[in-house]
Coordinates of C-alpha atoms in Angstrom, one line a residue:
Chain A
E197 CA -2.9 -7.8 -17.1
V198 CA -1.7 -4.9 -15.0
Q199 CA 2.6 -4.6 -14.6
L200 CA 4.3 -2.3 -12.4
V201 CA 8.3 -2.9 -13.2
Q202 CA 10.3 -1.1 -10.4
S203 CA 13.9 -0.3 -10.8
G204 CA 16.6 -2.6 -8.6
A205 CA 18.3 -1.9 -5.4
E206 CA 19.9 0.7 -4.6
V207 CA 22.5 1.2 -2.0
R208 CA 23.6 5.4 -0.9
K209 CA 25.4 7.2 0.9
P210 CA 23.6 10.3 3.3
G211 CA 23.3 13.6 1.6
E212 CA 23.4 11.7 -1.8
S213 CA 20.3 11.8 -4.8
L214 CA 18.8 9.0 -6.3
T215 CA 15.9 8.5 -8.0
I216 CA 14.0 5.1 -8.5
S217 CA 11.2 4.7 -11.1
C218 CA 8.5 2.5 -11.7
K219 CA 7.0 0.9 -15.1
A220 CA 3.8 0.5 -16.2
S221 CA 2.0 -1.6 -18.9
G222 CA -1.0 -3.3 -19.5
Y223 CA -3.6 -0.5 -18.8
T224 CA -3.4 3.3 -19.9
F225 CA -1.1 5.1 -18.4
T226 CA -2.7 8.6 -18.1
S227 CA -6.5 7.4 -17.2
Y228 CA -5.0 6.6 -13.7
W229 CA -3.5 7.8 -10.1
I230 CA -0.1 6.2 -9.2
G231 CA 1.1 5.8 -6.1
W232 CA 4.2 5.3 -3.8
V233 CA 3.8 3.7 -0.4
R234 CA 7.3 4.1 2.4
Q235 CA 7.6 0.6 4.2
M236 CA 10.7 1.0 6.6
P237 CA 12.3 -2.3 7.7
E238 CA 10.2 -4.5 10.0
K239 CA 7.5 -1.6 10.0
G240 CA 3.7 -1.0 8.1
L241 CA 3.1 0.9 5.6
E242 CA 3.4 4.5 4.7
W243 CA 1.0 6.8 1.8
M244 CA 3.9 8.9 0.1
G245 CA 2.0 10.8 -2.6
I246 CA 0.5 9.8 -5.7
I247 CA 0.7 11.2 -9.5
Y248 CA -2.4 11.9 -12.1
P249 CA 0.6 11.0 -15.2
G250 CA -2.4 12.3 -17.9
D251 CA -1.8 15.6 -16.1
S252 CA 1.0 16.0 -13.6
D253 CA -1.5 16.8 -10.9
T254 CA 0.7 15.7 -7.4
R255 CA -0.5 14.8 -4.4
Y256 CA 1.7 14.3 -0.7
S257 CA 1.5 13.2 2.1
P258 CA 2.4 15.9 4.5
S259 CA 4.3 13.6 6.2
F260 CA 6.9 13.2 2.9
Q261 CA 5.5 17.0 1.3
G262 CA 9.5 18.7 0.4
Q263 CA 11.2 15.4 1.2
V264 CA 10.3 13.8 -2.2
T265 CA 9.4 14.1 -5.3
I266 CA 6.8 12.8 -7.9
S267 CA 7.3 12.8 -11.6
A268 CA 6.2 10.5 -14.6
D269 CA 7.1 10.4 -18.0
K270 CA 3.7 9.3 -20.1
S271 CA 5.3 8.4 -23.2
I272 CA 7.2 6.0 -21.7
S273 CA 4.7 4.7 -19.0
T274 CA 7.1 5.8 -16.2
A275 CA 6.8 6.8 -12.7
Y276 CA 9.7 8.4 -10.6
L277 CA 10.2 8.4 -7.1
H278 CA 13.4 11.6 -6.4
W279 CA 15.1 12.4 -3.6
S280 CA 17.7 15.3 -3.7
S281 CA 19.4 14.3 -0.4
L282 CA 19.2 10.9 1.2
G283 CA 18.7 11.0 5.0
P284 CA 19.2 7.0 6.8
S285 CA 15.3 7.5 7.6
D286 CA 15.0 6.6 4.3
T287 CA 16.6 3.6 4.5
A288 CA 13.6 1.4 3.1
I289 CA 11.0 -0.9 0.8
F290 CA 9.0 1.6 -1.8
Y291 CA 6.4 0.3 -3.7
C292 CA 4.8 2.2 -6.7
A293 CA 0.8 1.4 -6.7
R294 CA -1.9 2.2 -9.4
H295 CA -5.2 3.8 -7.9
G296 CA -7.7 1.6 -9.6
E297 CA -11.2 3.0 -10.9
L298 CA -12.9 1.7 -7.5
F299 CA -10.0 1.9 -5.1
P300 CA -6.3 2.9 -4.8
F301 CA -3.4 -0.3 -4.9
D302 CA -5.0 -2.1 -7.2
S303 CA -2.3 -3.0 -8.5
W304 CA 1.3 -3.1 -7.2
G305 CA 5.0 -3.1 -8.2
Q306 CA 7.1 -5.7 -6.3
G307 CA 9.4 -2.8 -4.6
T308 CA 12.5 -1.1 -4.4
L309 CA 14.9 -2.0 -1.6
V310 CA 16.8 1.4 -0.9
T311 CA 19.8 1.6 1.3
V312 CA 21.3 4.8 2.9
S313 CA 24.3 3.9 4.8
S314 CA 27.6 5.8 4.8
Chain B
A85 CA -5.0 12.6 9.3
I86 CA -7.6 10.0 10.5
Q87 CA -6.3 8.0 12.1
M88 CA -6.5 3.8 11.7
T89 CA -6.5 1.7 14.4
Q90 CA -5.9 -2.3 13.9
S91 CA -6.5 -5.0 16.4
P92 CA -5.7 -7.3 17.5
S93 CA -1.7 -6.3 16.4
S94 CA -0.5 -10.0 15.8
L95 CA -3.0 -12.9 16.1
S96 CA -2.2 -17.1 16.7
A97 CA -4.5 -19.3 15.0
S98 CA -4.6 -23.0 13.5
V99 CA -4.7 -24.0 9.7
G100 CA -9.4 -24.0 9.6
D101 CA -10.0 -22.0 11.6
R102 CA -12.2 -18.9 11.3
V103 CA -10.4 -15.5 13.1
T104 CA -11.3 -12.0 12.9
I105 CA -9.1 -8.3 12.0
T106 CA -10.9 -5.1 12.6
C107 CA -10.6 -1.9 12.2
R108 CA -11.5 1.8 13.8
T109 CA -11.0 5.2 11.8
S110 CA -10.5 8.7 14.3
Q111 CA -13.2 10.2 12.4
G112 CA -16.4 8.2 10.2
I113 CA -15.6 7.1 6.6
I114 CA -18.3 6.0 5.3
N115 CA -17.1 2.6 3.7
D116 CA -13.9 3.8 1.4
L117 CA -12.1 1.3 3.4
G118 CA -10.3 -1.6 2.6
W119 CA -7.5 -4.9 3.1
C120 CA -4.0 -5.6 1.9
Q121 CA -2.6 -8.9 2.9
Q122 CA 1.2 -8.9 2.7
K123 CA 3.3 -11.8 2.9
P124 CA 7.1 -11.9 4.3
G125 CA 9.0 -10.3 1.6
K126 CA 6.6 -9.7 -1.0
A127 CA 5.1 -6.7 -2.3
P128 CA 1.5 -6.1 -0.4
R129 CA -1.6 -7.4 -2.4
L130 CA -5.2 -5.5 -2.2
L131 CA -7.9 -8.1 -1.0
I132 CA -11.2 -6.2 -0.2
Y133 CA -12.6 -2.1 -1.3
G134 CA -15.3 0.1 -0.4
A135 CA -15.5 -1.9 3.0
S136 CA -16.9 -5.1 1.7
S137 CA -16.4 -5.9 -1.7
L138 CA -14.1 -8.8 -2.9
Q139 CA -10.9 -7.8 -5.2
S140 CA -11.2 -10.0 -8.6
G141 CA -9.8 -12.8 -7.9
V142 CA -9.4 -13.1 -4.1
P143 CA -11.2 -16.6 -2.4
S144 CA -14.3 -16.1 -1.1
R145 CA -13.4 -17.6 2.5
F146 CA -12.4 -13.8 2.5
S147 CA -15.3 -11.2 4.1
A148 CA -15.7 -8.3 5.6
S149 CA -17.9 -5.9 6.3
G150 CA -18.6 -2.8 8.0
S151 CA -19.2 1.4 8.0
G152 CA -18.9 4.9 9.3
T153 CA -15.4 4.0 11.7
N154 CA -15.8 0.3 12.5
F155 CA -15.0 -2.6 10.1
T156 CA -13.4 -6.1 10.4
L157 CA -11.9 -8.4 8.4
T158 CA -12.9 -12.0 8.0
I159 CA -11.2 -15.5 7.3
T160 CA -13.2 -18.1 7.6
S161 CA -11.4 -21.8 7.8
L162 CA -8.1 -20.4 7.5
Q163 CA -5.4 -22.3 4.6
P164 CA -1.3 -22.2 5.1
E165 CA -1.7 -19.3 2.6
D166 CA -3.1 -17.1 4.5
F167 CA -0.7 -16.7 7.2
A168 CA 0.6 -13.1 6.7
T169 CA 0.6 -9.6 8.0
Y170 CA -3.2 -7.5 6.5
Y171 CA -3.8 -4.1 7.5
C172 CA -6.9 -1.9 6.8
L173 CA -6.6 1.3 5.0
Q174 CA -9.0 4.1 4.1
D175 CA -9.1 6.8 0.8
Y176 CA -11.6 8.7 2.2
N177 CA -9.4 11.9 2.1
Y178 CA -5.2 12.7 1.9
P179 CA -3.3 11.7 3.6
I180 CA -4.8 7.8 2.7
T181 CA -3.5 6.1 5.8
F182 CA -2.8 2.0 6.7
G183 CA -3.6 0.5 9.8
Q184 CA -0.4 -0.7 11.9
G185 CA -1.2 -4.2 10.6
T186 CA -2.0 -7.3 12.1
R187 CA 0.5 -10.4 11.5
L188 CA -2.0 -13.5 11.2
E189 CA 0.7 -16.7 12.7
I190 CA 0.2 -20.7 12.7
K191 CA -0.5 -22.1 16.2

């Protein structure tokens, strides 16, 4: 069974850095793209970017390019989303999701709530 | 980026009803369209991919069709667990984009 388990909720101040994680199991981690999706409070879904853990090829949405860094550690089947300097607009739930063979988002993590507040 | 326009934004219906949600794209995407369901406080779930293919485990009361720029999701005989928000999304090209969502509420 494919499972994506994300790290727990985080509270940070503006300007702080943060990395959240997504641990995959139940499939060959290096063979599927894995992506991140943002959902701001009471808002819709926004695709942030994806990474192919096999070779670390990464694609970003123009809206998030330069704002976040997506990475992966294939030795522990884990993908990461990193901010070097958080802003108030980063308050959201962030989901990781696998891009399946047939279509993106065939499996989702449970979400990580990030709250940025002074 | 490809713009996705869903309609309606919200919809009230009763258990047993048939409902249809529409998604229009700003350019042709062949059939590279999916539909996700999201319940409050939960992660989204993929229902449909390739415009009309049912994801494994999704009840057959869900169906979808379309190609090019116009797509529909239909739910026949609504069940209590179907009341949720539905999103279309395209993976024709990057960035992947979502519709704004359709909130399906109990009448």
